[in-house]
Tab-separated table of C-alpha atoms in Angstrom:
chain	number	residue	atom	x	y	z
A	769	MET	CA	-35.292	-121.363	0.271
A	770	THR	CA	-39.022	-121.478	-0.327
A	771	HIS	CA	-41.179	-124.017	1.490
A	772	ILE	CA	-44.347	-125.286	-0.095
A	773	VAL	CA	-46.901	-126.175	2.553
A	774	SER	CA	-50.282	-127.765	2.137
A	775	THR	CA	-52.551	-125.747	4.401
A	776	ALA	CA	-53.100	-122.106	5.284
A	777	GLU	CA	-52.942	-123.129	8.967
A	778	GLU	CA	-49.422	-124.455	8.518
A	779	ALA	CA	-48.402	-121.392	6.506
A	780	VAL	CA	-49.205	-118.932	9.307
A	781	SER	CA	-48.286	-121.140	12.283
A	782	SER	CA	-45.194	-119.159	13.289
A	783	ILE	CA	-47.023	-115.815	13.671
A	784	ARG	CA	-47.048	-114.714	17.320
A	785	ASP	CA	-48.673	-112.008	19.429
A	786	GLY	CA	-47.279	-108.543	18.784
A	787	CYS	CA	-45.936	-109.235	15.291
A	788	THR	CA	-45.947	-106.648	12.516
A	789	ILE	CA	-47.673	-108.063	9.454
A	790	LEU	CA	-47.644	-106.537	5.981
A	791	MET	CA	-50.953	-107.472	4.404
A	792	GLY	CA	-51.382	-107.275	0.640
A	793	GLY	CA	-54.470	-106.081	-1.145
A	794	PHE	CA	-56.145	-102.953	-2.380
A	795	GLY	CA	-59.698	-103.319	-1.194
A	796	ASN	CA	-60.545	-106.925	-1.938
A	797	ALA	CA	-58.211	-107.266	-4.927
A	798	GLY	CA	-55.162	-109.221	-3.813
A	799	GLN	CA	-56.273	-109.530	-0.202
A	800	PRO	CA	-55.097	-112.936	1.103
A	801	PHE	CA	-58.438	-113.852	2.642
A	802	GLU	CA	-57.714	-117.506	3.402
A	803	LEU	CA	-54.380	-116.702	5.078
A	804	ILE	CA	-56.148	-114.083	7.199
A	805	ASP	CA	-58.808	-116.622	8.205
A	806	ALA	CA	-56.018	-118.962	9.309
A	807	LEU	CA	-54.327	-116.113	11.169
A	808	ILE	CA	-57.553	-115.443	13.064
A	809	ASP	CA	-57.619	-119.117	14.055
A	810	THR	CA	-54.107	-118.916	15.540
A	811	GLY	CA	-55.442	-116.520	18.166
A	812	ALA	CA	-52.495	-114.146	17.641
A	813	GLU	CA	-53.254	-110.701	19.022
A	814	SER	CA	-51.766	-107.244	19.598
A	815	LEU	CA	-50.783	-107.268	15.947
A	816	THR	CA	-49.553	-104.308	13.948
A	817	ILE	CA	-50.990	-104.457	10.435
A	818	VAL	CA	-49.647	-102.564	7.437
A	819	SER	CA	-52.191	-102.512	4.631
A	820	ASN	CA	-53.676	-99.993	2.232
A	821	ASN	CA	-57.144	-100.275	3.767
A	822	ALA	CA	-58.429	-101.369	7.142
A	823	GLY	CA	-60.764	-104.085	5.928
A	824	GLN	CA	-64.099	-103.916	4.185
A	825	GLY	CA	-67.316	-105.817	4.550
A	826	ASP	CA	-67.345	-108.882	6.770
A	827	ALA	CA	-64.332	-110.806	5.565
A	828	GLY	CA	-60.550	-110.943	5.768
A	829	LEU	CA	-58.831	-108.041	7.502
A	830	ALA	CA	-62.213	-106.662	8.590
A	831	LEU	CA	-62.776	-109.819	10.675
A	832	LEU	CA	-59.315	-109.593	12.216
A	833	VAL	CA	-60.158	-106.032	13.259
A	834	LYS	CA	-63.594	-107.096	14.474
A	835	GLU	CA	-61.967	-109.719	16.725
A	836	ARG	CA	-59.768	-106.944	18.166
A	837	ARG	CA	-56.544	-108.719	17.213
A	838	VAL	CA	-55.126	-105.556	15.687
A	839	ARG	CA	-53.559	-103.133	18.133
A	840	ARG	CA	-52.265	-100.758	15.501
A	841	ILE	CA	-52.869	-100.270	11.802
A	842	ILE	CA	-50.677	-98.376	9.365
A	843	CYS	CA	-52.679	-97.600	6.252
A	844	SER	CA	-53.690	-94.944	3.754
A	845	PHE	CA	-57.438	-95.326	3.456
A	846	PRO	CA	-59.248	-96.907	6.410
A	847	ARG	CA	-62.604	-95.199	5.986
A	848	GLN	CA	-64.885	-96.720	3.374
A	849	LYS	CA	-68.593	-97.229	3.050
A	850	ASP	CA	-68.224	-100.806	4.270
A	851	SER	CA	-65.424	-100.402	6.830
A	852	TRP	CA	-67.829	-100.753	9.744
A	853	HIS	CA	-65.599	-103.040	11.811
A	854	PHE	CA	-62.678	-100.630	11.622
A	855	ASP	CA	-64.968	-97.645	12.232
A	856	ALA	CA	-66.366	-99.266	15.384
A	857	ALA	CA	-62.927	-100.196	16.730
A	858	TYR	CA	-61.569	-96.716	15.974
A	859	ARG	CA	-64.471	-94.875	17.567
A	860	ALA	CA	-64.160	-97.114	20.631
A	861	GLY	CA	-60.486	-96.189	20.897
A	862	GLU	CA	-59.558	-99.847	20.497
A	863	ILE	CA	-57.259	-99.505	17.520
A	864	GLU	CA	-54.380	-97.139	16.902
A	865	LEU	CA	-54.196	-95.589	13.420
A	866	GLU	CA	-51.134	-94.289	11.605
A	867	LEU	CA	-52.356	-92.644	8.430
A	868	VAL	CA	-49.799	-92.612	5.599
A	869	PRO	CA	-50.263	-91.212	2.084
A	870	GLN	CA	-50.543	-94.170	-0.262
A	871	GLY	CA	-47.400	-93.461	-2.263
A	872	ASN	CA	-45.395	-92.948	0.920
A	873	LEU	CA	-46.733	-96.234	2.247
A	874	ALA	CA	-45.585	-97.967	-0.945
A	875	GLU	CA	-42.189	-96.277	-0.961
A	876	ARG	CA	-41.591	-96.980	2.748
A	877	LEU	CA	-42.212	-100.660	2.024
A	878	ARG	CA	-39.980	-100.547	-1.028
A	879	ALA	CA	-37.237	-98.856	1.000
A	880	ALA	CA	-37.461	-101.560	3.668
A	881	GLY	CA	-36.985	-104.280	1.093
A	882	ALA	CA	-34.187	-102.420	-0.643
A	883	GLY	CA	-32.064	-101.561	2.387
A	884	ILE	CA	-32.663	-97.809	2.184
A	885	GLY	CA	-32.301	-96.045	5.541
A	886	ALA	CA	-34.769	-93.239	4.833
A	887	PHE	CA	-35.772	-91.056	1.903
A	888	TYR	CA	-37.013	-87.564	1.119
A	889	THR	CA	-40.393	-87.383	-0.585
A	890	PRO	CA	-42.407	-84.354	-1.710
A	891	THR	CA	-45.672	-86.058	-0.772
A	892	GLY	CA	-47.252	-84.701	2.374
A	893	TYR	CA	-45.025	-81.655	2.701
A	894	GLY	CA	-46.876	-78.851	4.485
A	895	THR	CA	-49.696	-81.154	5.606
A	896	GLU	CA	-50.702	-82.432	9.011
A	897	LEU	CA	-49.447	-85.902	8.088
A	898	ALA	CA	-45.902	-84.517	7.964
A	899	ARG	CA	-46.151	-82.722	11.304
A	900	GLY	CA	-43.017	-83.186	13.398
A	901	LYS	CA	-41.107	-84.858	10.573
A	902	GLU	CA	-37.761	-83.678	9.270
A	903	THR	CA	-37.972	-81.643	6.092
A	904	ARG	CA	-35.427	-80.432	3.625
A	905	THR	CA	-35.367	-78.166	0.600
A	906	ILE	CA	-33.467	-79.689	-2.301
A	907	GLU	CA	-32.962	-77.584	-5.418
A	908	GLY	CA	-35.846	-75.366	-4.400
A	909	LYS	CA	-38.325	-78.163	-3.780
A	910	ASN	CA	-39.580	-79.198	-0.340
A	911	TYR	CA	-39.393	-82.757	0.933
A	912	VAL	CA	-40.305	-84.772	4.022
A	913	LEU	CA	-38.070	-87.466	5.483
A	914	GLU	CA	-39.777	-90.846	5.632
A	915	TYR	CA	-38.483	-94.104	7.103
A	916	PRO	CA	-38.797	-97.686	5.884
A	917	LEU	CA	-41.580	-100.002	7.021
A	918	HIS	CA	-40.383	-103.516	7.792
A	919	GLY	CA	-42.609	-106.446	8.606
A	920	ASP	CA	-42.006	-109.579	10.640
A	921	PHE	CA	-44.312	-111.279	8.160
A	922	ALA	CA	-45.944	-110.469	4.846
A	923	LEU	CA	-49.184	-112.185	3.902
A	924	ILE	CA	-49.845	-111.770	0.211
A	925	LYS	CA	-51.773	-113.324	-2.633
A	926	ALA	CA	-50.456	-114.166	-6.079
A	927	LEU	CA	-51.833	-116.080	-9.026
A	928	HIS	CA	-49.088	-118.697	-9.452
A	929	ALA	CA	-45.880	-119.705	-7.760
A	930	ASP	CA	-43.407	-122.225	-9.030
A	931	GLU	CA	-41.679	-124.654	-6.673
A	932	VAL	CA	-38.842	-122.201	-5.997
A	933	GLY	CA	-41.194	-119.378	-5.063
A	934	ASN	CA	-41.187	-117.260	-8.211
A	935	LEU	CA	-44.494	-115.419	-8.405
A	936	GLN	CA	-46.899	-114.074	-10.974
A	937	TYR	CA	-49.880	-111.963	-10.078
A	938	ARG	CA	-53.207	-111.215	-11.678
A	939	LYS	CA	-54.194	-107.736	-12.947
A	940	THR	CA	-54.592	-105.052	-10.264
A	941	ALA	CA	-54.452	-107.718	-7.544
A	942	ARG	CA	-50.671	-107.294	-7.798
A	943	ASN	CA	-50.760	-103.933	-5.967
A	944	PHE	CA	-48.593	-104.177	-2.812
A	945	GLY	CA	-47.567	-107.840	-3.239
A	946	PRO	CA	-44.089	-107.441	-4.753
A	947	ILE	CA	-42.934	-104.702	-2.366
A	948	MET	CA	-44.361	-106.381	0.726
A	949	ALA	CA	-42.708	-109.668	-0.253
A	950	ALA	CA	-39.340	-107.920	-0.144
A	951	ALA	CA	-40.019	-105.910	3.024
A	952	ALA	CA	-40.794	-108.738	5.445
A	953	SER	CA	-38.519	-111.129	7.319
A	954	THR	CA	-40.867	-113.974	6.411
A	955	THR	CA	-43.120	-113.802	3.369
A	956	ILE	CA	-46.100	-116.118	3.143
A	957	VAL	CA	-47.952	-116.317	-0.161
A	958	GLN	CA	-51.238	-117.897	-1.091
A	959	VAL	CA	-51.586	-118.844	-4.725
A	960	ALA	CA	-54.177	-120.571	-6.877
A	961	ASP	CA	-51.621	-123.178	-7.887
A	962	VAL	CA	-47.977	-124.157	-7.566
A	963	LEU	CA	-46.304	-124.899	-10.886
A	964	SER	CA	-43.272	-127.052	-11.495
A	965	VAL	CA	-39.871	-125.404	-11.811
A	966	GLY	CA	-39.468	-124.024	-15.301
A	967	ALA	CA	-43.178	-123.574	-15.886
A	968	ILE	CA	-42.879	-119.797	-15.449
A	969	ASP	CA	-40.802	-118.143	-18.148
A	970	PRO	CA	-37.917	-116.424	-16.282
A	971	GLU	CA	-38.673	-113.290	-18.295
A	972	HIS	CA	-42.173	-113.243	-16.815
A	973	VAL	CA	-41.355	-113.686	-13.142
A	974	VAL	CA	-42.698	-110.669	-11.233
A	975	THR	CA	-41.458	-111.511	-7.727
A	976	PRO	CA	-38.330	-113.695	-7.672
A	977	GLY	CA	-38.363	-116.571	-5.196
A	978	ILE	CA	-35.592	-115.022	-3.077
A	979	TYR	CA	-38.292	-112.890	-1.431
A	980	VAL	CA	-40.662	-115.780	-0.769
A	981	ASP	CA	-40.451	-118.096	2.254
A	982	THR	CA	-43.681	-120.041	2.333
A	983	VAL	CA	-46.193	-120.834	-0.391
A	984	VAL	CA	-49.541	-122.485	-0.011
A	985	ALA	CA	-51.803	-123.416	-2.895
A	986	LEU	CA	-55.432	-122.904	-2.021
A	987	PRO	CA	-58.366	-124.140	-4.053
A	988	GLY	CA	-60.756	-121.721	-5.633
A	989	PRO	CA	-60.835	-119.467	-8.647
A	990	PRO	CA	-57.931	-117.099	-9.197
A	991	SER	CA	-59.967	-113.992	-8.582
A	992	THR	CA	-60.827	-112.683	-5.139
A	993	THR	CA	-63.971	-114.783	-5.087
A	994	GLY	CA	-62.278	-117.541	-3.135
A	995	ASN	CA	-63.451	-119.867	-0.403
A	996	HIS	CA	-62.820	-117.491	2.459
A	997	ARG	CA	-65.000	-116.843	5.412
A	998	THR	CA	-67.669	-114.186	5.254
A	999	GLU	CA	-70.170	-113.250	7.856
A	1000	ALA	CA	-73.755	-112.214	7.378
A	1001	PRO	CA	-73.915	-108.782	5.799
A	1002	HIS	CA	-73.905	-105.893	8.182
A	1003	GLU	CA	-77.317	-104.402	8.813
B	358	MET	CA	-75.720	-64.330	-21.221
B	359	ASN	CA	-74.536	-67.902	-20.969
B	360	LYS	CA	-75.341	-70.267	-18.130
B	361	PRO	CA	-73.195	-71.927	-15.489
B	362	LEU	CA	-71.799	-75.222	-16.737
B	363	THR	CA	-73.392	-78.474	-15.704
B	364	ARG	CA	-71.100	-81.193	-14.374
B	365	ASP	CA	-71.169	-82.907	-17.742
B	366	GLU	CA	-70.334	-79.704	-19.604
B	367	LEU	CA	-67.477	-79.119	-17.210
B	368	ALA	CA	-66.184	-82.664	-17.705
B	369	LYS	CA	-66.395	-82.168	-21.470
B	370	LYS	CA	-64.420	-78.932	-21.206
B	371	VAL	CA	-61.673	-80.565	-19.110
B	372	ALA	CA	-61.509	-83.468	-21.549
B	373	ALA	CA	-61.132	-81.094	-24.502
B	374	ASP	CA	-58.228	-79.307	-22.779
B	375	ILE	CA	-56.113	-82.450	-22.375
B	376	SER	CA	-53.470	-82.740	-25.092
B	377	PRO	CA	-53.475	-85.737	-27.388
B	378	GLY	CA	-51.181	-88.527	-26.246
B	379	SER	CA	-51.255	-87.569	-22.562
B	380	TYR	CA	-50.961	-89.922	-19.604
B	381	VAL	CA	-53.741	-88.909	-17.239
B	382	ASN	CA	-54.993	-89.811	-13.777
B	383	LEU	CA	-58.619	-88.974	-13.021
B	384	GLY	CA	-59.430	-88.686	-9.323
B	385	ILE	CA	-62.378	-90.301	-7.629
B	386	GLY	CA	-65.763	-88.538	-7.903
B	387	GLN	CA	-66.499	-85.754	-10.360
B	388	PRO	CA	-63.199	-86.118	-12.291
B	389	THR	CA	-64.142	-89.688	-13.253
B	390	LYS	CA	-66.736	-88.157	-15.614
B	391	VAL	CA	-63.960	-86.668	-17.748
B	392	ALA	CA	-63.304	-90.158	-19.149
B	393	ASP	CA	-66.748	-90.112	-20.800
B	394	TYR	CA	-65.713	-87.138	-22.944
B	395	LEU	CA	-62.221	-88.145	-24.021
B	396	ARG	CA	-62.288	-88.726	-27.750
B	397	PRO	CA	-60.569	-91.831	-29.182
B	398	GLU	CA	-58.440	-89.663	-31.462
B	399	GLN	CA	-56.932	-87.984	-28.392
B	400	ASN	CA	-55.157	-91.276	-27.587
B	401	ILE	CA	-55.224	-90.617	-23.859
B	402	THR	CA	-53.792	-93.305	-21.573
B	403	LEU	CA	-55.494	-93.461	-18.199
B	404	HIS	CA	-53.475	-94.316	-15.091
B	405	THR	CA	-55.011	-95.745	-11.961
B	406	GLU	CA	-52.779	-95.583	-8.907
B	407	ASN	CA	-53.553	-99.123	-7.823
B	408	GLY	CA	-51.270	-100.299	-10.570
B	409	MET	CA	-52.435	-99.940	-14.152
B	410	LEU	CA	-51.961	-97.880	-17.293
B	411	GLY	CA	-54.456	-98.209	-20.096
B	412	MET	CA	-57.552	-98.422	-17.956
B	413	GLY	CA	-60.780	-98.781	-19.932
B	414	PRO	CA	-64.405	-97.985	-19.063
B	415	GLU	CA	-66.257	-99.392	-16.081
B	416	ALA	CA	-66.881	-103.127	-16.424
B	417	GLN	CA	-70.418	-104.221	-17.273
B	418	ASP	CA	-72.060	-107.503	-16.275
B	419	SER	CA	-69.898	-110.390	-17.479
B	420	GLN	CA	-66.838	-108.127	-17.751
B	421	VAL	CA	-66.682	-107.687	-13.975
B	422	ASP	CA	-63.475	-109.145	-12.558
B	423	GLU	CA	-62.705	-108.490	-8.908
B	424	ASP	CA	-58.985	-108.447	-9.677
B	425	LEU	CA	-59.425	-105.556	-12.101
B	426	ILE	CA	-60.537	-102.436	-10.255
B	427	ASN	CA	-59.778	-98.740	-10.255
B	428	ALA	CA	-58.661	-96.541	-7.361
B	429	GLY	CA	-62.300	-96.143	-6.316
B	430	LYS	CA	-62.508	-99.976	-6.182
B	431	ILE	CA	-64.957	-99.999	-9.095
B	432	PRO	CA	-64.526	-102.898	-11.561
B	433	VAL	CA	-63.037	-101.573	-14.795
B	434	THR	CA	-61.722	-102.975	-18.062
B	435	GLU	CA	-58.357	-102.966	-19.793
B	436	THR	CA	-57.609	-101.454	-23.177
B	437	PRO	CA	-55.154	-102.863	-25.745
B	438	GLY	CA	-51.650	-101.865	-24.667
B	439	ALA	CA	-52.529	-101.802	-20.972
B	440	SER	CA	-49.910	-102.653	-18.356
B	441	TYR	CA	-49.921	-103.665	-14.693
B	442	PHE	CA	-47.304	-102.780	-12.084
B	443	HIS	CA	-46.905	-102.738	-8.328
B	444	HIS	CA	-47.741	-99.852	-6.046
B	445	ALA	CA	-44.220	-98.467	-5.653
B	446	ASP	CA	-43.854	-98.248	-9.438
B	447	SER	CA	-47.291	-96.722	-9.746
B	448	PHE	CA	-46.476	-93.893	-7.366
B	449	ALA	CA	-42.935	-93.534	-8.686
B	450	MET	CA	-44.325	-92.757	-12.137
B	451	MET	CA	-46.587	-90.183	-10.518
B	452	ARG	CA	-44.003	-88.595	-8.210
B	453	GLY	CA	-41.344	-88.826	-10.888
B	454	GLY	CA	-43.228	-86.438	-13.157
B	455	HIS	CA	-44.181	-88.960	-15.815
B	456	LEU	CA	-47.914	-88.301	-15.689
B	457	ASP	CA	-48.981	-85.313	-17.771
B	458	VAL	CA	-52.232	-84.421	-16.039
B	459	CYS	CA	-54.183	-85.347	-12.992
B	460	VAL	CA	-57.707	-84.117	-12.399
B	461	LEU	CA	-58.885	-83.856	-8.817
B	462	GLY	CA	-61.911	-82.712	-6.873
B	463	ALA	CA	-61.458	-80.133	-4.108
B	464	PHE	CA	-63.028	-78.547	-1.052
B	465	GLN	CA	-60.900	-75.435	-1.491
B	466	VAL	CA	-58.049	-74.084	-3.582
B	467	SER	CA	-56.014	-71.065	-2.538
B	468	ALA	CA	-54.963	-68.301	-4.893
B	469	ARG	CA	-51.421	-69.712	-4.591
B	470	GLY	CA	-52.545	-73.116	-5.838
B	471	ASP	CA	-52.667	-74.815	-2.450
B	472	LEU	CA	-55.134	-77.694	-2.488
B	473	ALA	CA	-57.504	-79.031	0.173
B	474	ASN	CA	-59.382	-82.152	-0.836
B	475	TRP	CA	-58.638	-84.979	1.590
B	476	SER	CA	-60.280	-84.014	4.853
B	477	THR	CA	-62.894	-81.615	6.117
B	478	GLY	CA	-61.010	-81.467	9.393
B	479	SER	CA	-64.153	-82.449	11.266
B	480	PRO	CA	-63.008	-83.825	14.633
B	481	ASP	CA	-65.452	-86.731	14.630
B	482	SER	CA	-64.599	-87.988	11.154
B	483	ILE	CA	-62.329	-90.950	10.539
B	484	PRO	CA	-59.355	-89.706	8.545
B	485	ALA	CA	-58.430	-91.313	5.216
B	486	VAL	CA	-55.989	-89.915	2.682
B	487	GLY	CA	-55.357	-92.611	0.061
B	488	GLY	CA	-53.378	-91.247	-2.880
B	489	ALA	CA	-54.649	-87.651	-2.615
B	490	MET	CA	-51.390	-86.119	-1.399
B	491	ASP	CA	-49.318	-88.076	-3.906
B	492	LEU	CA	-51.563	-87.052	-6.806
B	493	ALA	CA	-51.401	-83.410	-5.750
B	494	VAL	CA	-47.623	-83.261	-6.060
B	495	GLY	CA	-47.130	-85.899	-8.699
B	496	ALA	CA	-48.347	-84.760	-12.102
B	497	LYS	CA	-46.939	-82.130	-14.438
B	498	ALA	CA	-50.328	-80.378	-14.456
B	499	VAL	CA	-52.926	-80.585	-11.708
B	500	PHE	CA	-56.463	-79.642	-12.710
B	501	VAL	CA	-59.132	-79.170	-10.091
B	502	MET	CA	-62.841	-79.627	-10.853
B	503	MET	CA	-65.298	-78.189	-8.382
B	504	SER	CA	-68.224	-75.843	-7.979
B	505	LEU	CA	-66.991	-72.280	-7.503
B	506	PHE	CA	-69.282	-71.619	-4.570
B	507	ALA	CA	-70.142	-73.796	-1.599
B	508	LYS	CA	-73.785	-74.435	-0.720
B	509	ASP	CA	-73.681	-71.476	1.662
B	510	GLY	CA	-72.544	-69.212	-1.181
B	511	THR	CA	-68.952	-68.783	-0.020
B	512	ALA	CA	-66.264	-69.069	-2.652
B	513	LYS	CA	-64.095	-72.186	-2.712
B	514	ILE	CA	-61.164	-70.243	-4.132
B	515	VAL	CA	-59.751	-68.647	-0.998
B	516	PRO	CA	-56.799	-66.502	0.145
B	517	ASP	CA	-55.701	-69.205	2.590
B	518	LEU	CA	-57.032	-72.715	3.075
B	519	THR	CA	-59.213	-73.287	6.111
B	520	TYR	CA	-59.513	-77.017	5.356
B	521	PRO	CA	-56.512	-79.322	5.947
B	522	VAL	CA	-53.833	-79.040	3.261
B	523	THR	CA	-53.383	-81.792	0.672
B	524	GLY	CA	-50.525	-80.126	-1.208
B	525	LEU	CA	-48.971	-76.653	-1.420
B	526	GLY	CA	-48.734	-74.642	-4.637
B	527	CYS	CA	-49.643	-77.656	-6.748
B	528	VAL	CA	-52.789	-76.663	-8.666
B	529	THR	CA	-52.305	-75.328	-12.190
B	530	ARG	CA	-55.932	-74.888	-13.336
B	531	ILE	CA	-59.317	-74.708	-11.664
B	532	TYR	CA	-62.373	-75.737	-13.657
B	533	THR	CA	-65.615	-74.583	-12.070
B	534	ASP	CA	-69.251	-74.194	-13.064
B	535	HIS	CA	-68.738	-70.404	-13.215
B	536	GLY	CA	-65.322	-70.163	-14.756
B	537	VAL	CA	-61.961	-71.572	-15.662
B	538	PHE	CA	-59.006	-70.180	-13.718
B	539	LEU	CA	-55.362	-70.505	-14.589
B	540	LEU	CA	-52.586	-70.298	-12.019
B	541	SER	CA	-49.177	-69.184	-13.042
B	542	GLY	CA	-45.995	-68.640	-11.095
B	543	SER	CA	-45.625	-69.964	-7.583
B	544	GLY	CA	-45.735	-68.808	-3.988
B	545	ALA	CA	-46.092	-65.073	-3.383
B	546	SER	CA	-45.565	-64.291	-7.055
B	547	SER	CA	-48.356	-66.537	-8.302
B	548	THR	CA	-51.248	-65.074	-10.218
B	549	LEU	CA	-54.795	-66.267	-10.632
B	550	ILE	CA	-56.320	-65.545	-14.006
B	551	LEU	CA	-59.999	-65.907	-14.839
B	552	HIS	CA	-59.821	-67.306	-18.325
B	553	GLU	CA	-63.464	-68.035	-19.066
B	554	ALA	CA	-66.670	-67.065	-17.287
B	555	PHE	CA	-69.984	-68.874	-17.293
B	556	GLY	CA	-73.335	-67.670	-16.037
B	557	LEU	CA	-72.067	-64.513	-14.337
B	558	PRO	CA	-70.187	-61.476	-15.605
B	559	ALA	CA	-66.456	-61.935	-15.137
B	560	GLU	CA	-66.243	-58.808	-12.967
B	561	GLU	CA	-68.933	-60.166	-10.658
B	562	ILE	CA	-67.106	-63.486	-10.305
B	563	ALA	CA	-63.905	-61.661	-9.483
B	564	ALA	CA	-65.732	-59.453	-6.980
B	565	ARG	CA	-67.212	-62.450	-5.179
B	566	LEU	CA	-63.771	-63.955	-4.573
B	567	ASP	CA	-61.731	-62.735	-1.653
B	568	VAL	CA	-58.560	-62.988	-3.725
B	569	GLU	CA	-56.928	-60.986	-6.465
B	570	VAL	CA	-58.066	-62.198	-9.869
B	571	GLN	CA	-56.788	-61.000	-13.205
B	572	LEU	CA	-59.256	-61.117	-16.038
B	573	ASP	CA	-57.968	-62.684	-19.190
B	574	HIS	CA	-57.848	-59.904	-21.780
B	575	LYS	CA	-59.832	-62.102	-24.163
B	576	LEU	CA	-62.763	-62.207	-21.766
B	577	GLY	CA	-64.142	-58.909	-23.010
B	578	SER	CA	-66.623	-56.830	-21.069
B	579	SER	CA	-69.028	-58.261	-18.548
B	580	ALA	CA	-71.988	-57.700	-20.854
B	581	GLU	CA	-70.621	-60.174	-23.318
B	582	ALA	CA	-68.880	-62.755	-21.183
B	583	HIS	CA	-69.036	-65.768	-23.407
B	584	PHE	CA	-67.470	-69.105	-24.155
B	585	GLN	CA	-63.868	-68.693	-25.146
B	586	SER	CA	-61.786	-70.950	-27.277
B	587	PRO	CA	-60.093	-73.601	-25.143
B	588	VAL	CA	-56.858	-72.718	-23.424
B	589	GLN	CA	-53.794	-74.141	-25.069
B	590	PRO	CA	-53.913	-77.835	-24.222
B	591	VAL	CA	-51.092	-79.039	-22.016
């Protein structure tokens, strides 16, 4: 059952200290900025965040990291030219990093949503990111055993929802949304607008409502240029 | 005597060696340039691992849409017939052997085709891997583009990697400013063949590498090392 709520604050109100949160987005595309702003306002801390990046610029996940709410981050590409808040936290030893190859990150999320106990992947075999992991040779090819990544919550962004939680995304802002929606106990989605039931052609639903718990419609254009918080540019 | 290839000449050469109709992923950095030299009649479909096939050129001015970016987070455009998909599908099509070619930059490649391109191993750097390890193992053919020699003159084709490994035995061709190398076989039985030489006699290139290199019989003598016809496109 999907609940439609009217504010971002209400959408994230059940997130507590120590939760694991799957956070959609690839860079800024698909990052649920307004939900992250509301999460910052809850004061929740000691969070584990699963996201492709570790925040960029002075908005969204970068602010959550800046406020030292993130104890641990599981991601593929934290270091960017504008990841100064992560860089500072990491160099200060104030954030724990688990680096995961991007495809393994995606497949671990998919596995969590699909009830798979673990899987063998060729990615990372023979590298330092596979150190200490079980390996196996199958038909002459080498694989590494990887485990699913579940979340207590997923915070994602989509273009539209209908009233039963079916989602459509926009262009490459889709990225991790569908797999994170399935991999979390509670999935919270921000959308540009909530449509009436039947307004999305069933053939065109990307994420079925079964994976969606809470939807909030937030004003602003559908692209990432929303009404989220940004701080003065870093010097 | 010909000259070493410029980056643009190298990109043009890689582009010419990609078979018509291929699905291709171009890595961040130097490989991105290959897109500038793909000819429309090649009908190449570009994949970007953040969830798109049919990626078009970089977006200009009013085309910029923050929801439409490539793996380097640069705004791009879509071509007719493009498709979007989520990250697990994007990497499944890579890992599942559906991509024909990926072109990657590198710090080092070993004579066995081992690739190092994700980390310098510097202890004070912040590690980031992105899709590098997935790309290395995911395409039917993995082309590397790099300079043959580092700034200090040491060769970047090495007996054993000294930089952290991205993938083992995954590279199939190495395109450099001084030559194109083909790798065949795998593991201990793999061979490195210098297929074309630029700017230096083939024998001198081979001598400057600390690995065994076979010279392609078409290369001819060092005095007349010259541009060869392209290798059979994959």
